[in-house]
Amino acid sequence: MATLPILIQHGGRWDSNNRFIDYSIEGVVISTETKFIDFVSTISKQLMIDTTINLIEIHERERERYVFNQNEENSSVCLQIANTYDIHNGDTLQLIAFDNVDDPEVVDFDKTPIIDDPLNNTVSEGQLYKDKETLMIALKNYAIQKKFQFKVDRSSPSRYFLVCVNDRCTWFFKSSSLNKSKIFRVRKFSKDHTCLARDRLFTQRVATAPVIGRIICDKYVDPKTIYTAKDIMKDMKKHYGIDLSYWKANRSKQKAFQFLRGDPSESYAKLPSYLYMLMHSNPGSVVCLRKSDEEHFMYAFVALYASIKGWEFCKPIVVVDGSFLKATYRGMLLTACSQDAGGKIFSLAYAIVDKENDASWGWFFERFKEALGDRDDMCIVSDRNESIAKAASIVYPQVSHCVCIWHLWNNIKDRYKRSQEELREIFFATARAYTIQEFNHHMTEMEQIDGRVKDYLFDIWYHRWSRAHAKVNRTMTMTSNIAESLNSATKEARELPIQQLLEEIRKLINRWNYTNRNTAQATFTKLTFKYNAILDENLDASQHMMVRPSTENLHSVIDNGRLFIVCLRERTCSCRRFQLDQIPCPHAWAVLRSKNLEGEDYCSMYYSNEYMLKAYDIPIYPLPDESTWTIPVEVLEQAVLPPVWNKMPGRPKKVRYKKVSESQAKRPKSSCGQCGHESHNRRTCRNIPYNH
């Protein structure tokens, strides 16, 4: 059966002279006996067109006139479309057979494939390259690999001739376009040099930033990879013998980012297609995109179906936080997460917004409520961001909003400088106190050190930060550490364009869910590992306690001379740890041990391995390769422009500005090597006794 190679010109436009210009070219090979419907299907697959839509358009419009003229040699078929038709992205398509070209050149594309890899290391006569740009980069990469230099002898849209930098050398390279298309073919290639090696190595004109950027692209596929300009300089010298300046190495790094990540503004335009495919791959997910009246991006919200269903088996505690983006157009990443039955981070929803203010947080909580609703005894934990507090009170008026005690302590350090070391331990003991009596005791100690702190904490309201006064049981979640950990895990991804950022977050959640599901499947105890360990610690602490039963369920427990009352039916203890932690405290364990009962039966189901498995019962499905996406026309027609962004002067910041108190909290303290005291060193130490 005879085959026919056909070049497809698409994505172009018609000029005033009725010529088709600015087009791209794809090549297909079909049988001469191919039916029309199969022919259209082949083209649709090659150009990634939605065939179900465009086949209808072809037959309904009836504007096309197809002419098939088979010549005597049966070497090619003349195929023309008299009128063009619109394809899914609004471009036009024209089919040009080889009979339309003077003295056409027939190529067997099966034996001579079109090369689209700009890092192709082998160059030989007869090769076909996708376009001239691909050929140019491939030749420069080839010269770097073989350690020689060339110069351009002749260059035009239809030809590309090269010669060695030494005019007396016989090395040369000739290529030209194939049948007046964008495809280039290597015509002649003399690969042997007759010049001296020092003539070829003296200059390094082909080692341009775009070429080096192509070479080092693989280094930046993983956003967490740290590959600096100095590393580029060292590797290029080691592997290719090229001396790079720091300036060129840094430009090469930026070029590599550009090749991998594309134009940041184009990433916003791809958002509708990405969100559509995300819902298509994970049915039941909730996504939302909001734009301004001028079509500029404002907000994007994502709640995966696996997270929506899995939250039913997690504690009804939501930790929210925001972190800044480091890409070109900046913005903020808002996240909401909880803890699964193993105490691991369970992501609920995430959003990209232009700014962190009342409007953006209000929009986020509205979308969150639509996707995940609300639950009994639900609690929201965050830092003291006023916008979060205001939005949460409007969208969730009946839900308690608690404050992270770590952020609250940092605020105290900023306001009150006196006796911080003494206040620190007392404050955290006050916040974590289980009983009102214990809370009042520590508050009295705090008042004796600095009475202003007590007044400040009273104005915030005790129930927002104190476990003893809380209106809802926040169990052991006293801080927003899980949200901070999620921000840390997305630190490198927050430098990516918005579409790639959303995909990296999806991949991160997918990895975590897969790991936690495997951990749960490998666990054969009733409780998960974390809460089994807490249960064992409480069991050890109960060994020396005395138990005095009053009824079947009511018992008195003596612990170091103090009396505690435990009720097994209500699962309470007068120390309040049993009911607040929802796990047997040492006093409850003493009673259970005396009655030969299992402690696991008196723990919350939110700590069980059963709930751990149910939380990850629904997997997160990956998205197919972008080149295979089939997007409806109404989605493709949605325009999303980048947010309006005013570039700030100076070098872009990569890390968040930290207050002095916050930065000093993680700074190791120095002490004297002679006496061990702080605030001085060995040279200035005055505590060494004199020798008499």
XYZ file of C-alpha atoms in Angstrom:
692
model
C 0.000 0.000 0.000
C 1.470 3.364 -1.060
C 1.924 6.115 1.515
C 1.831 9.853 1.126
C 3.733 12.373 3.288
C 1.810 15.611 3.842
C 2.857 18.877 5.435
C 0.203 20.666 7.487
C 0.506 24.415 7.782
C -1.506 25.699 10.742
C -1.710 28.517 13.241
C -1.036 31.163 10.579
C -2.942 33.990 8.965
C -3.757 35.356 5.514
C -2.051 38.573 4.392
C -3.377 41.208 2.006
C -1.976 39.274 -0.975
C -3.945 36.174 0.008
C -0.815 34.359 1.142
C -0.752 32.113 4.193
C 2.049 33.387 6.521
C 3.328 33.032 10.106
C 2.304 29.404 10.238
C 3.615 26.294 11.990
C 4.206 22.994 10.187
C 3.466 19.416 11.178
C 4.130 16.354 9.063
C 1.879 13.283 8.726
C 2.086 10.139 6.611
C -1.146 8.578 5.354
C -2.132 5.844 2.953
C -3.292 6.833 -0.523
C -6.407 4.739 0.133
C -7.255 6.562 3.363
C -10.888 7.566 3.686
C -11.755 11.175 4.324
C -13.003 10.626 7.875
C -9.813 8.729 8.789
C -7.740 11.447 7.163
C -9.407 14.146 9.267
C -8.962 12.005 12.404
C -5.226 11.665 11.700
C -4.829 15.421 11.317
C -6.890 16.068 14.442
C -4.654 13.814 16.522
C -1.514 15.403 15.125
C -2.742 18.929 15.905
C -4.524 17.871 19.142
C -7.923 19.078 17.947
C -11.186 18.017 19.589
C -12.452 15.767 16.782
C -15.979 15.546 18.150
C -16.362 19.288 17.703
C -14.446 19.988 14.504
C -15.814 17.100 12.450
C -19.270 18.597 12.914
C -17.968 21.997 11.856
C -16.488 20.612 8.623
C -19.666 18.899 7.501
C -22.062 21.644 8.547
C -20.251 24.576 6.927
C -19.809 22.929 3.498
C -17.345 25.661 2.537
C -14.536 23.297 1.593
C -13.810 21.837 -1.822
C -11.529 18.806 -1.749
C -9.611 17.898 -4.920
C -7.808 14.577 -5.219
C -5.615 14.238 -8.345
C -3.446 11.164 -8.434
C -0.462 11.465 -10.833
C 0.900 8.741 -13.044
C 3.919 7.879 -10.905
C 1.683 7.486 -7.862
C 4.403 9.221 -5.846
C 2.218 11.904 -4.314
C -1.332 13.134 -4.142
C -2.374 16.714 -4.639
C -4.625 17.615 -1.734
C -5.970 21.112 -1.327
C -8.633 22.749 0.777
C -10.051 25.618 -1.206
C -11.272 27.492 1.878
C -9.830 27.375 5.394
C -11.842 26.681 8.500
C -11.374 27.676 12.125
C -9.974 25.110 14.500
C -10.494 25.005 18.274
C -8.103 27.811 19.184
C -9.225 30.205 16.489
C -6.262 29.555 14.176
C -6.623 28.627 10.510
C -5.503 25.461 8.818
C -4.168 24.875 5.304
C -3.085 21.575 3.812
C -0.285 21.770 1.265
C 0.666 18.692 -0.743
C 4.056 18.357 -2.374
C 2.601 18.898 -5.877
C 2.040 22.532 -4.877
C 5.818 23.074 -4.599
C 8.117 23.452 -7.580
C 10.191 20.307 -7.900
C 8.851 18.786 -4.674
C 11.097 16.713 -2.444
C 9.503 13.527 -1.130
C 10.651 12.308 2.292
C 9.944 9.071 4.092
C 9.115 10.358 7.569
C 9.195 6.850 9.014
C 12.878 6.471 8.152
C 13.784 10.139 8.676
C 11.895 11.461 11.697
C 11.694 15.157 12.437
C 14.026 16.115 15.308
C 12.524 18.478 17.893
C 15.166 18.050 20.610
C 17.472 21.108 20.599
C 20.084 19.095 22.559
C 20.507 16.481 19.836
C 24.177 15.399 20.051
C 24.538 13.716 16.651
C 24.512 15.713 13.435
C 24.558 14.065 10.007
C 23.455 14.700 6.444
C 19.795 14.143 5.668
C 18.505 14.930 9.172
C 15.248 16.862 9.498
C 14.774 19.486 12.212
C 11.487 20.934 13.386
C 12.505 24.507 12.599
C 15.540 26.696 12.183
C 15.702 27.679 15.856
C 15.906 24.022 16.910
C 18.651 23.426 14.344
C 20.667 26.455 15.495
C 20.625 25.407 19.157
C 21.439 21.802 18.223
C 24.499 22.964 16.223
C 25.715 25.152 19.072
C 25.292 22.304 21.522
C 27.137 20.004 19.102
C 29.999 22.508 18.903
C 30.215 22.698 22.690
C 30.272 18.906 22.947
C 32.994 18.570 20.281
C 34.899 21.627 21.580
C 35.127 23.744 18.448
C 33.835 27.106 17.213
C 32.064 28.115 14.008
C 30.745 31.255 12.386
C 27.686 31.887 10.238
C 28.459 32.091 6.530
C 24.906 32.648 5.315
C 21.587 32.786 7.113
C 18.035 33.497 5.947
C 14.546 32.162 6.691
C 15.179 29.325 4.220
C 18.895 28.498 4.705
C 21.569 28.173 7.368
C 25.238 27.812 6.315
C 28.159 27.548 8.750
C 31.944 27.446 8.420
C 34.814 27.047 10.857
C 36.237 30.141 12.537
C 39.471 29.404 10.697
C 38.951 30.475 7.073
C 41.392 27.826 5.818
C 39.581 24.937 7.544
C 37.471 22.578 5.413
C 34.735 22.128 8.034
C 31.353 23.376 6.841
C 27.633 22.813 7.359
C 24.780 23.512 4.944
C 21.054 23.240 5.545
C 17.884 24.657 4.022
C 14.133 24.467 4.381
C 12.181 21.485 3.107
C 9.736 22.402 0.338
C 9.564 26.029 1.538
C 8.319 24.933 4.947
C 9.697 25.617 8.433
C 11.263 22.161 8.529
C 15.025 22.286 7.882
C 17.072 19.525 6.286
C 20.829 19.026 6.588
C 22.088 19.114 2.992
C 25.859 18.810 3.348
C 28.076 18.364 6.357
C 31.864 18.067 6.421
C 32.609 17.181 10.034
C 36.436 16.932 9.869
C 38.552 19.946 10.855
C 41.848 20.708 9.087
C 42.786 23.654 11.300
C 44.863 23.633 14.475
C 43.122 22.908 17.748
C 44.198 26.226 19.268
C 42.400 28.072 16.465
C 39.157 26.273 17.283
C 39.405 26.648 21.074
C 40.595 30.234 21.313
C 37.119 31.782 21.241
C 33.850 30.587 22.779
C 31.284 32.338 20.639
C 28.765 29.468 20.565
C 28.515 29.180 24.388
C 25.647 31.659 24.622
C 23.257 31.945 27.550
C 20.310 30.290 25.681
C 22.462 27.304 24.698
C 23.860 26.822 28.195
C 20.357 27.306 29.566
C 19.174 24.388 27.417
C 22.054 22.239 28.674
C 21.326 22.870 32.368
C 17.517 22.657 32.111
C 17.419 19.231 33.755
C 18.996 20.673 36.881
C 15.879 22.743 37.603
C 13.112 20.251 36.853
C 12.701 19.732 40.609
C 11.917 23.129 42.181
C 13.775 22.102 45.341
C 17.082 21.717 43.489
C 19.685 24.281 44.543
C 21.963 24.885 41.566
C 23.631 28.273 41.750
C 25.478 30.357 39.153
C 28.778 29.278 40.707
C 27.759 25.638 40.251
C 27.062 26.368 36.579
C 30.479 27.975 36.155
C 32.210 25.016 37.791
C 30.326 22.335 35.812
C 30.752 24.056 32.441
C 34.489 24.304 33.062
C 34.711 20.699 34.246
C 32.627 19.033 31.513
C 33.071 21.357 28.522
C 36.173 23.409 29.268
C 34.197 26.667 28.995
C 35.044 29.685 31.133
C 31.856 31.491 32.100
C 31.517 34.808 33.846
C 29.153 35.005 36.790
C 26.949 37.344 34.759
C 26.567 34.862 31.884
C 26.049 31.949 34.279
C 23.237 33.822 35.986
C 21.673 34.697 32.620
C 21.902 31.029 31.623
C 20.062 30.119 34.820
C 17.272 32.572 33.988
C 17.081 31.171 30.446
C 16.736 27.649 31.841
C 13.855 28.851 34.027
C 12.264 30.445 30.987
C 12.537 27.252 28.909
C 11.092 25.116 31.702
C 8.426 27.427 33.104
C 7.521 29.535 30.098
C 6.184 33.056 30.237
C 4.585 33.815 33.651
C 1.803 35.776 31.956
C 0.920 32.782 29.757
C 0.526 30.679 32.890
C -2.508 32.759 33.872
C -4.027 32.241 30.427
C -3.746 28.456 30.929
C -5.581 28.510 34.270
C -9.094 27.747 32.902
C -7.779 24.712 31.004
C -5.795 23.487 34.015
C -8.732 23.809 36.420
C -10.983 22.043 33.903
C -8.567 19.118 33.621
C -8.170 19.025 37.401
C -11.917 18.529 37.809
C -11.973 16.103 34.879
C -9.255 13.931 36.466
C -10.681 14.231 40.011
C -14.497 14.364 39.700
C -16.205 15.932 42.672
C -13.448 18.468 43.292
C -14.420 22.099 43.798
C -12.503 24.752 41.871
C -13.297 28.403 41.379
C -11.679 31.186 39.375
C -12.471 34.846 39.861
C -11.416 37.699 37.576
C -11.795 41.446 37.617
C -14.055 43.310 35.221
C -11.006 43.828 32.976
C -10.341 40.042 32.868
C -7.367 40.295 35.230
C -6.740 37.416 37.632
C -7.886 37.866 41.222
C -8.499 34.537 42.988
C -8.269 30.790 42.313
C -9.579 28.159 44.767
C -9.041 24.371 44.789
C -10.514 21.721 47.090
C -9.787 18.187 45.873
C -12.487 15.550 46.180
C -10.142 13.292 48.168
C -9.755 16.082 50.739
C -13.484 16.811 50.874
C -14.391 13.188 51.608
C -11.388 12.520 53.831
C -12.137 15.404 56.192
C -15.107 13.469 57.564
C -12.578 11.227 59.330
C -10.347 14.001 60.707
C -10.850 16.135 63.799
C -13.099 19.144 63.030
C -10.234 21.583 63.504
C -9.184 23.826 60.601
C -5.830 25.592 60.651
C -5.550 28.435 58.133
C -2.593 30.579 57.133
C -1.232 32.674 54.271
C 2.228 32.887 52.721
C 3.605 35.144 50.016
C 4.516 34.028 46.503
C 7.917 34.731 44.993
C 7.110 34.536 41.270
C 6.982 37.498 38.892
C 3.487 38.715 39.762
C 3.733 37.950 43.480
C 0.431 37.192 45.256
C -0.480 35.114 48.305
C -1.057 31.410 48.904
C -3.902 30.716 51.351
C -4.156 27.235 52.840
C -6.522 25.331 55.121
C -5.481 22.033 56.669
C -6.282 19.685 59.518
C -4.756 16.603 61.160
C -5.567 13.023 60.270
C -5.855 10.150 62.720
C -2.071 9.792 62.707
C -1.427 13.437 63.559
C -0.191 14.113 60.014
C -0.997 17.184 57.925
C -4.225 16.728 55.983
C -4.673 19.435 53.361
C -8.261 20.614 52.917
C -8.128 23.484 50.419
C -5.767 26.059 48.969
C -6.113 29.249 46.988
C -4.038 31.852 45.155
C -5.101 35.459 45.726
C -3.672 38.783 44.663
C -3.473 40.214 48.198
C -4.132 39.101 51.758
C -6.974 41.333 52.931
C -10.583 41.197 54.119
C -11.948 40.585 50.617
C -9.617 37.705 49.741
C -10.027 35.908 53.085
C -13.777 36.413 52.956
C -13.882 34.908 49.445
C -11.691 31.994 50.583
C -13.918 31.106 53.548
C -17.041 31.347 51.386
C -15.576 28.888 48.867
C -14.354 26.690 51.731
C -17.823 26.541 53.242
C -19.381 25.698 49.861
C -16.872 22.863 49.337
C -16.511 21.387 52.827
C -19.447 22.847 54.754
C -19.277 22.967 58.537
C -19.252 20.364 61.299
C -20.251 20.029 64.924
C -17.639 21.298 67.402
C -15.698 22.848 64.534
C -12.813 25.148 65.423
C -10.665 27.518 63.324
C -7.056 28.131 64.394
C -4.844 30.871 62.957
C -2.411 33.621 63.830
C -3.755 37.028 64.877
C -4.374 38.267 61.355
C -7.306 40.666 61.573
C -8.598 39.774 58.103
C -8.825 36.081 59.056
C -10.717 36.887 62.252
C -13.153 39.196 60.460
C -13.817 36.812 57.549
C -14.229 33.786 59.829
C -16.732 35.631 62.038
C -18.838 36.546 58.986
C -18.808 33.216 57.139
C -18.712 30.985 60.259
C -20.440 33.071 62.975
C -21.150 30.016 65.166
C -17.641 28.527 64.908
C -14.990 29.286 67.525
C -11.909 31.077 66.252
C -8.821 30.261 68.312
C -5.396 31.864 68.287
C -2.065 30.109 67.790
C -0.260 30.418 71.127
C 3.159 30.615 69.445
C 2.192 33.698 67.424
C 0.572 35.147 70.539
C 3.807 34.690 72.477
C 5.760 36.495 69.752
C 3.353 39.419 70.079
C 3.968 39.491 73.835
C 7.729 39.547 73.269
C 7.378 42.497 70.891
C 5.241 44.470 73.320
C 6.838 43.683 76.674
C 10.597 43.297 76.957
C 10.804 42.757 80.688
C 11.620 39.264 82.061
C 10.866 37.376 78.860
C 12.706 34.241 79.936
C 10.587 33.941 83.081
C 7.386 34.778 81.265
C 7.916 32.248 78.492
C 7.469 29.064 80.528
C 4.642 30.523 82.572
C 2.728 31.705 79.495
C 2.828 28.328 77.735
C 1.905 26.558 80.981
C -1.051 28.940 81.336
C -2.225 28.350 77.771
C -1.952 24.567 78.067
C -3.512 24.310 81.540
C -6.411 21.836 81.682
C -8.248 23.236 84.715
C -9.364 26.707 85.748
C -7.509 26.352 89.061
C -4.234 25.610 87.292
C -4.856 28.485 84.869
C -5.470 30.965 87.702
C -2.352 29.791 89.512
C -0.100 30.459 86.520
C -1.866 33.741 85.743
C -1.087 34.949 89.261
C 2.573 34.104 88.717
C 2.537 36.018 85.430
C 0.916 39.033 87.069
C 3.653 39.152 89.712
C 6.326 39.316 86.988
C 4.591 41.824 84.679
C 0.980 42.850 85.262
C 0.691 44.389 81.798
C 0.797 40.942 80.184
C -2.299 39.809 82.071
C -4.273 42.833 80.902
C -3.143 42.249 77.313
C -4.210 38.592 77.393
C -7.537 39.495 78.972
C -8.344 41.875 76.096
C -7.778 39.050 73.596
C -10.310 36.901 75.517
C -9.155 33.833 77.407
C -11.294 31.378 75.446
C -9.377 32.160 72.212
C -5.981 30.954 73.480
C -6.514 29.072 76.754
C -7.371 25.395 76.751
C -9.108 25.641 80.122
C -11.477 28.412 78.956
C -12.034 27.186 75.386
C -15.660 27.035 74.248
C -14.860 24.090 71.956
C -12.409 21.252 72.402
C -9.360 21.967 70.237
C -7.707 18.826 71.745
C -3.919 19.069 71.296
C -3.942 21.591 68.433
C -2.717 24.696 70.275
C -0.601 26.157 67.465
C -0.777 26.627 63.695
C 2.398 24.583 63.187
C 0.839 22.289 60.586
C 0.036 25.299 58.382
C 3.573 26.605 58.850
C 4.908 23.177 57.878
C 2.789 23.229 54.720
C 4.187 26.676 53.885
C 7.696 25.339 54.368
C 7.007 22.363 52.095
C 5.857 24.721 49.316
C 8.740 27.169 49.766
C 10.456 26.383 46.453
C 7.201 25.831 44.549
C 6.075 29.360 45.420
C 8.658 30.656 42.952
C 6.875 28.946 40.030
C 4.258 30.460 37.696
C 0.732 30.053 38.957
C -0.306 27.001 36.910
C 2.840 25.083 37.815
C 2.472 26.175 41.444
C -1.031 24.721 41.649
C 0.186 21.501 40.051
C 3.145 21.230 42.449
C 0.781 21.611 45.414
C -1.439 18.877 43.985
C 1.591 16.621 43.570
C 2.725 17.368 47.130
C -0.682 16.464 48.565
C -0.733 13.345 46.405
C 2.667 12.234 47.740
C 1.636 12.841 51.342
C -1.669 11.010 50.908
C 0.020 8.051 49.253
C 2.661 7.807 51.998
C 0.127 8.125 54.820
C -2.171 5.545 53.217
C 0.699 3.062 52.975
C 1.622 3.780 56.597
C -1.949 3.065 57.689
C -2.062 -0.150 55.677
C 1.149 -1.317 57.367
C -0.221 -0.567 60.868
C -1.875 -3.465 62.698
C -2.768 -1.746 65.976
C -6.118 -0.167 66.731
C -4.584 3.279 67.226
C -2.050 4.995 65.029
C 1.592 5.190 66.045
C 1.504 8.696 67.549
C -1.442 8.095 69.858
C -0.273 4.606 70.760
C 2.900 6.240 72.085
C 0.870 8.757 74.151
C -1.276 5.944 75.503
C 1.840 3.989 76.528
C 3.303 7.037 78.284
C 0.109 7.496 80.288
C 0.140 3.798 81.144
C 3.668 4.068 82.552
C 2.677 7.110 84.609
C -0.221 5.196 86.172
C 1.848 2.390 87.696
C 2.054 3.828 91.248
C -1.494 5.188 91.585
C -4.069 3.801 94.014
C -7.643 3.103 92.828
C -10.727 3.174 95.074
C -13.998 2.168 93.343
C -17.236 3.888 94.300
C -19.555 2.423 91.638
C -19.109 0.343 88.519
C -18.077 3.400 86.514
C -17.033 5.917 89.177
C -13.609 5.575 90.823
C -11.279 7.617 93.014
C -7.598 7.649 92.132
C -4.872 8.794 94.513
C -1.820 10.303 92.774
C 0.989 11.547 95.075
C -1.513 12.387 97.798
C -3.965 14.151 95.466
C -7.432 12.771 94.789
C -8.849 12.523 91.260
C -12.285 11.223 90.254
C -12.667 9.141 87.076
C -15.968 8.267 85.376
C -15.582 5.616 82.697
C -19.124 5.963 81.393
C -18.714 9.693 80.680
C -15.000 9.320 79.894
C -14.079 12.139 82.233
C -11.482 12.807 84.906
C -11.275 15.702 87.359
C -7.863 16.564 85.867
C -9.768 17.156 82.559
C -7.109 15.512 80.435
C -9.306 12.495 79.732
C -12.133 14.520 78.174
C -10.019 17.206 76.481
C -7.317 14.974 74.973
C -9.921 12.271 74.253
C -7.437 9.634 75.316
C -7.147 7.947 78.776
C -5.031 10.046 81.137
C -2.807 8.300 83.742
C -5.666 8.357 86.284
C -8.103 6.786 83.823
C -5.437 4.224 82.903
C -5.080 3.252 86.540
C -8.806 2.489 86.659
C -8.749 0.611 83.359
C -5.778 -1.443 84.492
C -7.530 -2.391 87.737
C -10.546 -3.624 85.748
C -8.463 -5.348 83.018
C -9.912 -3.098 80.306
C -8.198 -1.986 77.100
C -7.256 1.688 76.884
C -7.757 1.754 73.103
C -11.505 1.247 73.585
C -11.720 4.586 75.428
C -9.911 6.669 72.820
C -11.468 8.909 70.212
C -12.119 7.345 66.849
C -10.173 10.256 65.363
C -7.035 8.502 66.670
C -7.875 5.082 65.212
C -6.164 3.428 62.293
C -9.627 2.708 60.877
C -10.270 6.423 60.431
C -6.754 6.836 59.079
C -7.536 4.395 56.273
C -10.926 5.957 55.563
C -9.402 9.441 55.329
C -7.235 8.288 52.427
C -9.724 5.907 50.868
C -10.108 8.122 47.779
C -6.840 8.699 45.882
C -5.760 11.857 44.090
C -5.464 11.157 40.384
C -2.695 12.738 38.276
C -3.311 14.946 35.271
C -2.363 13.672 31.792
C 0.382 15.333 29.796
C -0.607 18.812 28.681
C -0.097 17.914 25.023
C -2.982 15.405 25.265
C -5.537 17.679 26.921
C -8.918 17.934 25.218
C -10.493 21.204 26.291
C -14.002 22.421 25.341
C -14.233 25.580 23.269
C -16.039 27.545 25.982
C -13.149 26.901 28.371
C -10.501 27.824 25.812
C -12.284 31.070 25.079
C -11.966 32.251 28.677
C -9.377 35.006 28.876
C -7.327 35.439 32.056
C -4.833 38.279 32.192
C -2.086 38.562 34.819
C -2.921 40.619 37.898
C -2.072 44.285 37.835
C 1.361 44.406 39.415
C 3.586 47.335 40.286
C 7.183 46.234 40.436
C 8.920 47.332 43.602
C 12.402 48.830 43.378
C 15.399 46.779 44.371
C 16.173 43.094 44.288
C 13.135 40.804 44.740
C 13.003 39.336 48.236
C 12.960 35.550 48.575
C 12.372 35.253 52.329
C 9.786 36.781 54.621
C 10.813 39.729 56.751
C 11.117 38.537 60.342
C 10.797 40.622 63.446
C 13.766 40.898 65.776
C 12.064 38.842 68.452
C 11.194 36.099 65.960
C 14.685 35.904 64.473
C 16.334 35.870 67.875
C 14.120 33.004 68.982
C 15.965 30.593 66.676
C 19.422 32.070 67.178
C 21.697 29.849 69.287
C 22.923 31.532 72.452
C 26.654 31.980 72.888
C 28.360 31.473 76.203
C 31.830 31.971 77.596
C 34.254 29.091 77.150
C 35.877 29.766 80.544
C 33.011 30.240 82.989
C 30.017 29.125 80.932
C 28.056 32.328 81.486
C 26.292 34.195 78.686
C 26.628 37.778 77.366
C 30.411 37.606 76.989
C 33.206 35.426 75.542
C 36.550 33.972 76.637
C 38.548 37.121 75.808
C 36.333 39.472 77.815
C 35.635 37.094 80.707
C 36.132 38.654 84.163
C 35.170 35.585 86.173
C 38.614 33.876 85.966
C 40.430 34.130 89.335
C 43.864 35.706 89.355
C 46.864 33.479 90.073
C 48.746 34.736 93.156
